[in-house]
PDB file of C-alpha atoms in Angstrom:
ATOM      1  CA  UNK A1233    -144.368 -10.680  92.083  1.00 46.00           C
ATOM      2  CA  UNK A1234    -145.717  -8.805  89.054  1.00 47.00           C
ATOM      3  CA  UNK A1235    -143.606  -8.080  85.983  1.00 40.00           C
ATOM      4  CA  UNK A1236    -143.629  -4.388  86.910  1.00 42.00           C
ATOM      5  CA  UNK A1237    -142.402  -5.139  90.429  1.00 48.00           C
ATOM      6  CA  UNK A1238    -139.673  -7.431  89.108  1.00 43.00           C
ATOM      7  CA  UNK A1239    -138.447  -4.728  86.746  1.00 37.00           C
ATOM      8  CA  UNK A1240    -138.399  -2.182  89.578  1.00 42.00           C
ATOM      9  CA  UNK A1241    -136.382  -4.503  91.813  1.00 39.00           C
ATOM     10  CA  UNK A1242    -133.907  -5.210  89.012  1.00 39.00           C
ATOM     11  CA  UNK A1243    -133.488  -1.508  88.265  1.00 39.00           C
ATOM     12  CA  UNK A1244    -132.828  -0.752  91.926  1.00 40.00           C
ATOM     13  CA  UNK A1245    -130.234  -3.531  92.108  1.00 38.00           C
ATOM     14  CA  UNK A1246    -128.447  -2.206  89.022  1.00 32.00           C
ATOM     15  CA  UNK A1247    -128.385   1.323  90.476  1.00 34.00           C
ATOM     16  CA  UNK A1248    -127.024   0.062  93.809  1.00 35.00           C
ATOM     17  CA  UNK A1249    -124.295  -1.923  92.076  1.00 35.00           C
ATOM     18  CA  UNK A1250    -123.269   1.117  90.086  1.00 33.00           C
ATOM     19  CA  UNK A1251    -123.042   3.248  93.195  1.00 36.00           C
ATOM     20  CA  UNK A1252    -121.011   0.657  95.093  1.00 38.00           C
ATOM     21  CA  UNK A1253    -118.625   0.284  92.166  1.00 40.00           C
ATOM     22  CA  UNK A1254    -117.668   3.942  92.181  1.00 42.00           C
ATOM     23  CA  UNK A1255    -114.490   5.194  93.730  1.00 53.00           C
ATOM     24  CA  UNK A1256    -115.588   6.704  97.089  1.00 56.00           C
ATOM     25  CA  UNK A1257    -114.696  10.261  96.129  1.00 48.00           C
ATOM     26  CA  UNK A1258    -115.677  10.427  92.492  1.00 47.00           C
ATOM     27  CA  UNK A1259    -117.550  13.524  91.345  1.00 38.00           C
ATOM     28  CA  UNK A1260    -121.288  13.104  91.479  1.00 35.00           C
ATOM     29  CA  UNK A1261    -121.390  11.174  94.732  1.00 44.00           C
ATOM     30  CA  UNK A1262    -123.110  13.041  97.567  1.00 41.00           C
ATOM     31  CA  UNK A1263    -121.035  14.001 100.587  1.00 48.00           C
ATOM     32  CA  UNK A1264    -121.700  11.734 103.555  1.00 64.00           C
ATOM     33  CA  UNK A1265    -121.685  12.883 107.165  1.00 86.00           C
ATOM     34  CA  UNK A1266    -119.264  11.308 109.629  1.00 92.00           C
ATOM     35  CA  UNK A1267    -120.614   8.100 111.118  1.00 94.00           C
ATOM     36  CA  UNK A1268    -120.294   6.583 114.557  1.00 96.00           C
ATOM     37  CA  UNK A1269    -118.481   3.237 114.455  1.00 97.00           C
ATOM     38  CA  UNK A1270    -121.622   1.525 115.740  1.00 97.00           C
ATOM     39  CA  UNK A1271    -123.304   2.550 112.470  1.00 96.00           C
ATOM     40  CA  UNK A1272    -120.247   1.809 110.333  1.00 97.00           C
ATOM     41  CA  UNK A1273    -119.245  -1.847 110.846  1.00 96.00           C
ATOM     42  CA  UNK A1274    -117.517  -2.215 107.471  1.00 96.00           C
ATOM     43  CA  UNK A1275    -115.643   1.099 107.608  1.00 97.00           C
ATOM     44  CA  UNK A1276    -116.976   2.494 104.335  1.00 97.00           C
ATOM     45  CA  UNK A1277    -118.542   5.609 105.838  1.00 96.00           C
ATOM     46  CA  UNK A1278    -116.279   8.560 106.683  1.00 95.00           C
ATOM     47  CA  UNK A1279    -114.967   9.963 109.912  1.00 93.00           C
ATOM     48  CA  UNK A1280    -115.493   9.142 113.549  1.00 96.00           C
ATOM     49  CA  UNK A1281    -118.634  10.752 114.948  1.00 97.00           C
ATOM     50  CA  UNK A1282    -118.971  10.900 118.762  1.00 98.00           C
ATOM     51  CA  UNK A1283    -121.005   8.303 120.621  1.00 98.00           C
ATOM     52  CA  UNK A1284    -123.215  10.274 122.982  1.00 96.00           C
ATOM     53  CA  UNK A1285    -126.524   8.615 123.815  1.00 96.00           C
ATOM     54  CA  UNK A1286    -126.908   6.394 126.860  1.00 96.00           C
ATOM     55  CA  UNK A1287    -128.121   3.465 124.748  1.00 97.00           C
ATOM     56  CA  UNK A1288    -125.218   3.761 122.313  1.00 98.00           C
ATOM     57  CA  UNK A1289    -122.715   3.954 125.155  1.00 98.00           C
ATOM     58  CA  UNK A1290    -124.215   0.805 126.635  1.00 97.00           C
ATOM     59  CA  UNK A1291    -123.821  -0.890 123.248  1.00 98.00           C
ATOM     60  CA  UNK A1292    -120.248   0.367 123.086  1.00 98.00           C
ATOM     61  CA  UNK A1293    -119.377  -1.071 126.489  1.00 98.00           C
ATOM     62  CA  UNK A1294    -121.026  -4.375 125.608  1.00 98.00           C
ATOM     63  CA  UNK A1295    -118.879  -4.585 122.480  1.00 98.00           C
ATOM     64  CA  UNK A1296    -115.673  -3.744 124.339  1.00 98.00           C
ATOM     65  CA  UNK A1297    -116.528  -6.258 127.064  1.00 98.00           C
ATOM     66  CA  UNK A1298    -116.174  -9.041 124.486  1.00 98.00           C
ATOM     67  CA  UNK A1299    -112.452  -8.376 124.015  1.00 98.00           C
ATOM     68  CA  UNK A1300    -109.973 -11.004 125.162  1.00 98.00           C
ATOM     69  CA  UNK A1301    -107.032  -9.810 127.237  1.00 98.00           C
ATOM     70  CA  UNK A1302    -103.439 -11.015 127.261  1.00 97.00           C
ATOM     71  CA  UNK A1303     -99.982  -9.675 127.903  1.00 97.00           C
ATOM     72  CA  UNK A1304     -98.140  -7.722 125.228  1.00 96.00           C
ATOM     73  CA  UNK A1305     -95.750  -9.878 123.241  1.00 96.00           C
ATOM     74  CA  UNK A1306     -92.320  -8.842 121.945  1.00 96.00           C
ATOM     75  CA  UNK A1307     -91.806  -6.739 118.831  1.00 96.00           C
ATOM     76  CA  UNK A1308     -89.142  -9.147 117.592  1.00 96.00           C
ATOM     77  CA  UNK A1309     -89.211  -9.571 113.818  1.00 96.00           C
ATOM     78  CA  UNK A1310     -91.643  -6.738 113.130  1.00 98.00           C
ATOM     79  CA  UNK A1311     -91.197  -4.584 110.033  1.00 97.00           C
ATOM     80  CA  UNK A1312     -93.767  -2.707 107.964  1.00 97.00           C
ATOM     81  CA  UNK A1313     -92.998  -5.074 105.100  1.00 97.00           C
ATOM     82  CA  UNK A1314     -94.501  -7.952 107.101  1.00 97.00           C
ATOM     83  CA  UNK A1315     -97.893  -6.498 106.097  1.00 98.00           C
ATOM     84  CA  UNK A1316     -97.196  -6.379 102.376  1.00 97.00           C
ATOM     85  CA  UNK A1317     -96.647  -3.497  99.995  1.00 96.00           C
ATOM     86  CA  UNK A1318     -97.645  -0.048 101.208  1.00 96.00           C
ATOM     87  CA  UNK A1319    -101.307   0.740 100.421  1.00 97.00           C
ATOM     88  CA  UNK A1320    -101.649  -2.288  98.134  1.00 96.00           C
ATOM     89  CA  UNK A1321    -104.826  -2.687  96.087  1.00 96.00           C
ATOM     90  CA  UNK A1322    -104.427  -6.466  96.004  1.00 96.00           C
ATOM     91  CA  UNK A1323    -106.018  -7.546  99.284  1.00 96.00           C
ATOM     92  CA  UNK A1324    -109.122  -9.710  98.962  1.00 93.00           C
ATOM     93  CA  UNK A1325    -112.567  -9.514 100.558  1.00 94.00           C
ATOM     94  CA  UNK A1326    -112.303  -5.806 101.401  1.00 97.00           C
ATOM     95  CA  UNK A1327    -114.272  -2.745 100.294  1.00 96.00           C
ATOM     96  CA  UNK A1328    -112.415  -0.821  97.540  1.00 97.00           C
ATOM     97  CA  UNK A1329    -109.947  -3.709  96.937  1.00 96.00           C
ATOM     98  CA  UNK A1330    -109.157  -4.251  93.293  1.00 96.00           C
ATOM     99  CA  UNK A1331    -110.602  -0.922  92.138  1.00 96.00           C
ATOM    100  CA  UNK A1332    -107.270   0.216  90.685  1.00 96.00           C
ATOM    101  CA  UNK A1333    -106.617   2.892  93.334  1.00 97.00           C
ATOM    102  CA  UNK A1334    -104.100   2.832  96.185  1.00 97.00           C
ATOM    103  CA  UNK A1335    -105.702   2.269  99.589  1.00 98.00           C
ATOM    104  CA  UNK A1336    -104.481   5.653 100.837  1.00 98.00           C
ATOM    105  CA  UNK A1337    -106.270   7.443  97.995  1.00 98.00           C
ATOM    106  CA  UNK A1338    -109.432   5.420  98.637  1.00 98.00           C
ATOM    107  CA  UNK A1339    -109.428   6.599 102.252  1.00 98.00           C
ATOM    108  CA  UNK A1340    -108.665  10.226 101.386  1.00 98.00           C
ATOM    109  CA  UNK A1341    -111.623  10.105  99.002  1.00 97.00           C
ATOM    110  CA  UNK A1342    -113.854   8.453 101.605  1.00 97.00           C
ATOM    111  CA  UNK A1343    -113.212  11.023 104.345  1.00 97.00           C
ATOM    112  CA  UNK A1344    -112.214  14.188 102.506  1.00 97.00           C
ATOM    113  CA  UNK A1345    -114.372  16.865 100.911  1.00 96.00           C
ATOM    114  CA  UNK A1346    -113.714  19.399  98.144  1.00 96.00           C
ATOM    115  CA  UNK A1347    -111.452  16.827  96.501  1.00 97.00           C
ATOM    116  CA  UNK A1348    -109.253  17.411  93.461  1.00 97.00           C
ATOM    117  CA  UNK A1349    -107.614  14.648  91.407  1.00 98.00           C
ATOM    118  CA  UNK A1350    -104.519  14.631  89.259  1.00 97.00           C
ATOM    119  CA  UNK A1351    -105.527  15.459  85.697  1.00 97.00           C
ATOM    120  CA  UNK A1352    -106.511  12.308  83.856  1.00 97.00           C
ATOM    121  CA  UNK A1353    -106.804  10.205  87.041  1.00 96.00           C
ATOM    122  CA  UNK A1354    -109.848   9.125  89.033  1.00 96.00           C
ATOM    123  CA  UNK A1355    -107.615   7.835  91.856  1.00 97.00           C
ATOM    124  CA  UNK A1356    -104.715  10.184  92.600  1.00 97.00           C
ATOM    125  CA  UNK A1357    -106.011  12.734  95.129  1.00 97.00           C
ATOM    126  CA  UNK A1358    -103.955  15.948  95.036  1.00 98.00           C
ATOM    127  CA  UNK A1359    -106.034  18.288  97.225  1.00 98.00           C
ATOM    128  CA  UNK A1360    -108.843  18.096  99.763  1.00 97.00           C
ATOM    129  CA  UNK A1361    -110.209  19.415 103.018  1.00 97.00           C
ATOM    130  CA  UNK A1362    -110.386  17.007 105.955  1.00 97.00           C
ATOM    131  CA  UNK A1363    -112.358  17.318 109.173  1.00 97.00           C
ATOM    132  CA  UNK A1364    -109.753  15.591 111.341  1.00 97.00           C
ATOM    133  CA  UNK A1365    -111.486  13.318 113.866  1.00 97.00           C
ATOM    134  CA  UNK A1366    -108.532  13.234 116.255  1.00 98.00           C
ATOM    135  CA  UNK A1367    -108.054  16.992 116.735  1.00 98.00           C
ATOM    136  CA  UNK A1368    -111.347  18.480 115.558  1.00 97.00           C
ATOM    137  CA  UNK A1369    -109.519  20.797 113.139  1.00 97.00           C
ATOM    138  CA  UNK A1370    -110.254  21.169 109.434  1.00 97.00           C
ATOM    139  CA  UNK A1371    -107.062  20.526 107.478  1.00 98.00           C
ATOM    140  CA  UNK A1372    -106.613  22.159 104.079  1.00 98.00           C
ATOM    141  CA  UNK A1373    -104.348  19.617 102.376  1.00 98.00           C
ATOM    142  CA  UNK A1374    -102.249  19.655  99.229  1.00 97.00           C
ATOM    143  CA  UNK A1375    -100.217  16.688  98.014  1.00 95.00           C
ATOM    144  CA  UNK A1376     -96.982  18.696  97.950  1.00 94.00           C
ATOM    145  CA  UNK A1377     -97.192  18.517 101.772  1.00 96.00           C
ATOM    146  CA  UNK A1378     -98.395  14.919 101.802  1.00 96.00           C
ATOM    147  CA  UNK A1379     -97.458  14.146 105.415  1.00 96.00           C
ATOM    148  CA  UNK A1380     -99.800  16.837 106.757  1.00 97.00           C
ATOM    149  CA  UNK A1381    -102.407  14.060 106.511  1.00 98.00           C
ATOM    150  CA  UNK A1382    -101.464  10.488 107.366  1.00 98.00           C
ATOM    151  CA  UNK A1383    -103.749   7.457 107.209  1.00 98.00           C
ATOM    152  CA  UNK A1384    -103.695   5.980 110.697  1.00 98.00           C
ATOM    153  CA  UNK A1385    -104.032   2.297 111.464  1.00 98.00           C
ATOM    154  CA  UNK A1386    -106.448   2.525 114.394  1.00 98.00           C
ATOM    155  CA  UNK A1387    -105.010  -0.747 115.704  1.00 98.00           C
ATOM    156  CA  UNK A1388    -101.345  -0.149 114.866  1.00 98.00           C
ATOM    157  CA  UNK A1389     -99.517  -2.724 112.800  1.00 98.00           C
ATOM    158  CA  UNK A1390     -96.857  -3.158 115.480  1.00 98.00           C
ATOM    159  CA  UNK A1391     -99.539  -3.563 118.169  1.00 98.00           C
ATOM    160  CA  UNK A1392    -101.217  -6.309 116.152  1.00 98.00           C
ATOM    161  CA  UNK A1393     -97.843  -7.965 115.615  1.00 98.00           C
ATOM    162  CA  UNK A1394     -97.257  -8.097 119.364  1.00 98.00           C
ATOM    163  CA  UNK A1395    -100.780  -9.389 120.038  1.00 97.00           C
ATOM    164  CA  UNK A1396    -100.870 -12.304 117.623  1.00 95.00           C
ATOM    165  CA  UNK A1397    -100.311 -11.231 114.008  1.00 98.00           C
ATOM    166  CA  UNK A1398     -96.913 -12.963 114.013  1.00 97.00           C
ATOM    167  CA  UNK A1399     -98.838 -16.205 113.416  1.00 96.00           C
ATOM    168  CA  UNK A1400    -101.026 -14.904 110.595  1.00 98.00           C
ATOM    169  CA  UNK A1401    -100.513 -15.851 106.947  1.00 98.00           C
ATOM    170  CA  UNK A1402     -99.298 -12.990 104.718  1.00 97.00           C
ATOM    171  CA  UNK A1403    -102.728 -12.601 103.066  1.00 97.00           C
ATOM    172  CA  UNK A1404    -104.380 -11.861 106.416  1.00 98.00           C
ATOM    173  CA  UNK A1405    -101.743  -9.301 107.330  1.00 98.00           C
ATOM    174  CA  UNK A1406    -102.258  -7.624 103.932  1.00 98.00           C
ATOM    175  CA  UNK A1407    -106.009  -7.404 104.587  1.00 98.00           C
ATOM    176  CA  UNK A1408    -105.424  -5.988 108.059  1.00 98.00           C
ATOM    177  CA  UNK A1409    -103.122  -3.260 106.726  1.00 98.00           C
ATOM    178  CA  UNK A1410    -105.623  -2.204 104.038  1.00 98.00           C
ATOM    179  CA  UNK A1411    -108.975  -2.729 105.766  1.00 98.00           C
ATOM    180  CA  UNK A1412    -111.029   0.510 105.704  1.00 98.00           C
ATOM    181  CA  UNK A1413    -112.374  -0.374 109.153  1.00 98.00           C
ATOM    182  CA  UNK A1414    -108.846   0.018 110.533  1.00 98.00           C
ATOM    183  CA  UNK A1415    -107.945   3.197 108.626  1.00 98.00           C
ATOM    184  CA  UNK A1416    -108.589   6.884 109.325  1.00 98.00           C
ATOM    185  CA  UNK A1417    -106.995   9.885 107.574  1.00 98.00           C
ATOM    186  CA  UNK A1418    -105.858  12.217 110.367  1.00 98.00           C
ATOM    187  CA  UNK A1419    -103.464  15.025 111.234  1.00 98.00           C
ATOM    188  CA  UNK A1420     -99.942  13.797 110.525  1.00 98.00           C
ATOM    189  CA  UNK A1421     -98.269  15.121 113.680  1.00 98.00           C
ATOM    190  CA  UNK A1422    -100.989  13.592 115.847  1.00 98.00           C
ATOM    191  CA  UNK A1423    -100.541  10.242 114.154  1.00 98.00           C
ATOM    192  CA  UNK A1424     -96.785  10.414 114.700  1.00 98.00           C
ATOM    193  CA  UNK A1425     -97.399  11.061 118.400  1.00 98.00           C
ATOM    194  CA  UNK A1426     -99.588   7.953 118.632  1.00 98.00           C
ATOM    195  CA  UNK A1427     -97.011   5.618 117.109  1.00 97.00           C
ATOM    196  CA  UNK A1428     -97.762   1.994 117.987  1.00 97.00           C
ATOM    197  CA  UNK A1429     -99.617   2.754 121.212  1.00 98.00           C
ATOM    198  CA  UNK A1430    -102.776   1.118 122.504  1.00 98.00           C
ATOM    199  CA  UNK A1431    -105.595   3.107 124.130  1.00 98.00           C
ATOM    200  CA  UNK A1432    -104.061   3.010 127.633  1.00 98.00           C
ATOM    201  CA  UNK A1433    -101.073   4.988 126.338  1.00 98.00           C
ATOM    202  CA  UNK A1434    -102.725   7.159 123.680  1.00 98.00           C
ATOM    203  CA  UNK A1435    -106.189   8.542 122.941  1.00 98.00           C
ATOM    204  CA  UNK A1436    -107.302  11.238 120.477  1.00 98.00           C
ATOM    205  CA  UNK A1437    -106.766  14.791 121.768  1.00 98.00           C
ATOM    206  CA  UNK A1438    -110.419  15.553 120.993  1.00 98.00           C
ATOM    207  CA  UNK A1439    -112.124  14.045 124.043  1.00 97.00           C
ATOM    208  CA  UNK A1440    -115.592  13.843 122.506  1.00 97.00           C
ATOM    209  CA  UNK A1441    -114.515  11.109 120.068  1.00 98.00           C
ATOM    210  CA  UNK A1442    -112.622   8.936 122.538  1.00 98.00           C
ATOM    211  CA  UNK A1443    -115.459   6.458 123.050  1.00 98.00           C
ATOM    212  CA  UNK A1444    -115.911   6.222 119.268  1.00 98.00           C
ATOM    213  CA  UNK A1445    -112.178   5.599 118.904  1.00 98.00           C
ATOM    214  CA  UNK A1446    -112.345   2.849 121.538  1.00 98.00           C
ATOM    215  CA  UNK A1447    -115.233   1.193 119.697  1.00 98.00           C
ATOM    216  CA  UNK A1448    -113.424   1.363 116.352  1.00 98.00           C
ATOM    217  CA  UNK A1449    -110.351  -0.176 118.015  1.00 98.00           C
ATOM    218  CA  UNK A1450    -112.535  -2.947 119.469  1.00 98.00           C
ATOM    219  CA  UNK A1451    -114.264  -3.627 116.153  1.00 98.00           C
ATOM    220  CA  UNK A1452    -110.934  -4.211 114.436  1.00 98.00           C
ATOM    221  CA  UNK A1453    -109.618  -6.404 117.255  1.00 98.00           C
ATOM    222  CA  UNK A1454    -112.753  -8.558 117.175  1.00 98.00           C
ATOM    223  CA  UNK A1455    -112.794  -8.844 113.375  1.00 98.00           C
ATOM    224  CA  UNK A1456    -109.240 -10.179 113.321  1.00 98.00           C
ATOM    225  CA  UNK A1457    -109.354 -12.325 116.446  1.00 98.00           C
ATOM    226  CA  UNK A1458    -106.739 -10.322 118.332  1.00 98.00           C
ATOM    227  CA  UNK A1459    -106.540  -9.514 122.036  1.00 98.00           C
ATOM    228  CA  UNK A1460    -105.792  -6.334 123.978  1.00 98.00           C
ATOM    229  CA  UNK A1461    -103.909  -5.690 127.185  1.00 98.00           C
ATOM    230  CA  UNK A1462    -105.857  -5.499 130.412  1.00 98.00           C
ATOM    231  CA  UNK A1463    -104.963  -1.803 130.732  1.00 98.00           C
ATOM    232  CA  UNK A1464    -106.174  -1.072 127.201  1.00 98.00           C
ATOM    233  CA  UNK A1465    -109.517  -2.769 127.815  1.00 98.00           C
ATOM    234  CA  UNK A1466    -110.022  -0.912 131.092  1.00 98.00           C
ATOM    235  CA  UNK A1467    -109.282   2.399 129.368  1.00 98.00           C
ATOM    236  CA  UNK A1468    -111.713   1.663 126.534  1.00 98.00           C
ATOM    237  CA  UNK A1469    -114.497   0.774 128.962  1.00 98.00           C
ATOM    238  CA  UNK A1470    -113.847   3.913 130.972  1.00 98.00           C
ATOM    239  CA  UNK A1471    -114.031   6.154 127.901  1.00 98.00           C
ATOM    240  CA  UNK A1472    -117.491   4.757 127.090  1.00 98.00           C
ATOM    241  CA  UNK A1473    -119.005   5.008 130.569  1.00 96.00           C
ATOM    242  CA  UNK A1474    -122.221   7.025 130.802  1.00 90.00           C
ATOM    243  CA  UNK A1475    -121.556  10.746 130.902  1.00 77.00           C
ATOM    244  CA  UNK A1476    -123.314  13.190 133.177  1.00 62.00           C
ATOM    245  CA  UNK A1477    -125.361  14.262 130.152  1.00 56.00           C
ATOM    246  CA  UNK A1478    -126.536  10.717 129.398  1.00 45.00           C
ATOM    247  CA  UNK A1479    -127.159   9.512 132.952  1.00 41.00           C
ATOM    248  CA  UNK A1480    -130.804   9.452 134.056  1.00 34.00           C
TER     249      UNK A1480
END
């Protein structure tokens, strides 16, 4: 490698590191279009774009087919506190961890647009617009009505508890609760309706993203070595079957 090439590579690496070190919604960063979960394995890209092509739906079903199934365990002993402090910035080995911002604000910045921050803060989001993946609506949000947007755990904390998280060490539960792959800012009322349900009992009202939601659910389950119920797996596979538009 020539000296000129080496300098170019070093400069590119420095630029990439600077970009990755930014808070996801800081001014100056370009807006990023919603990504399908197949193109977003670490959860750092925003939204939940539909999975539509025949090839992608085949990939989705192959991913879901890898899920283990088991019966749902009891909820005995579950509390939110079992997963650590709310929106903690202290989890390890996660995107955004340790950047000084609460996880909720990181996710609002990742998925929102037209963001405003509290004066003097590069973390505290006070206003944004959100293209809600679950309903398809655009939500105009202000912090004084904070619950209009809630950050959903795609695989609910109580679901994970009943499917094996009871045996995890506290550090793993903290990572699970703050992992961007498992988090989506969404309409608050819709999130309340979901509760701790798996896919067999609840799917996003917007039908076009249901396969994407199933894939995101599967990605989280596989990353953390969980299982799903037989009914949940069957539902996820069904939502990613070829559509009339993608069948040959």
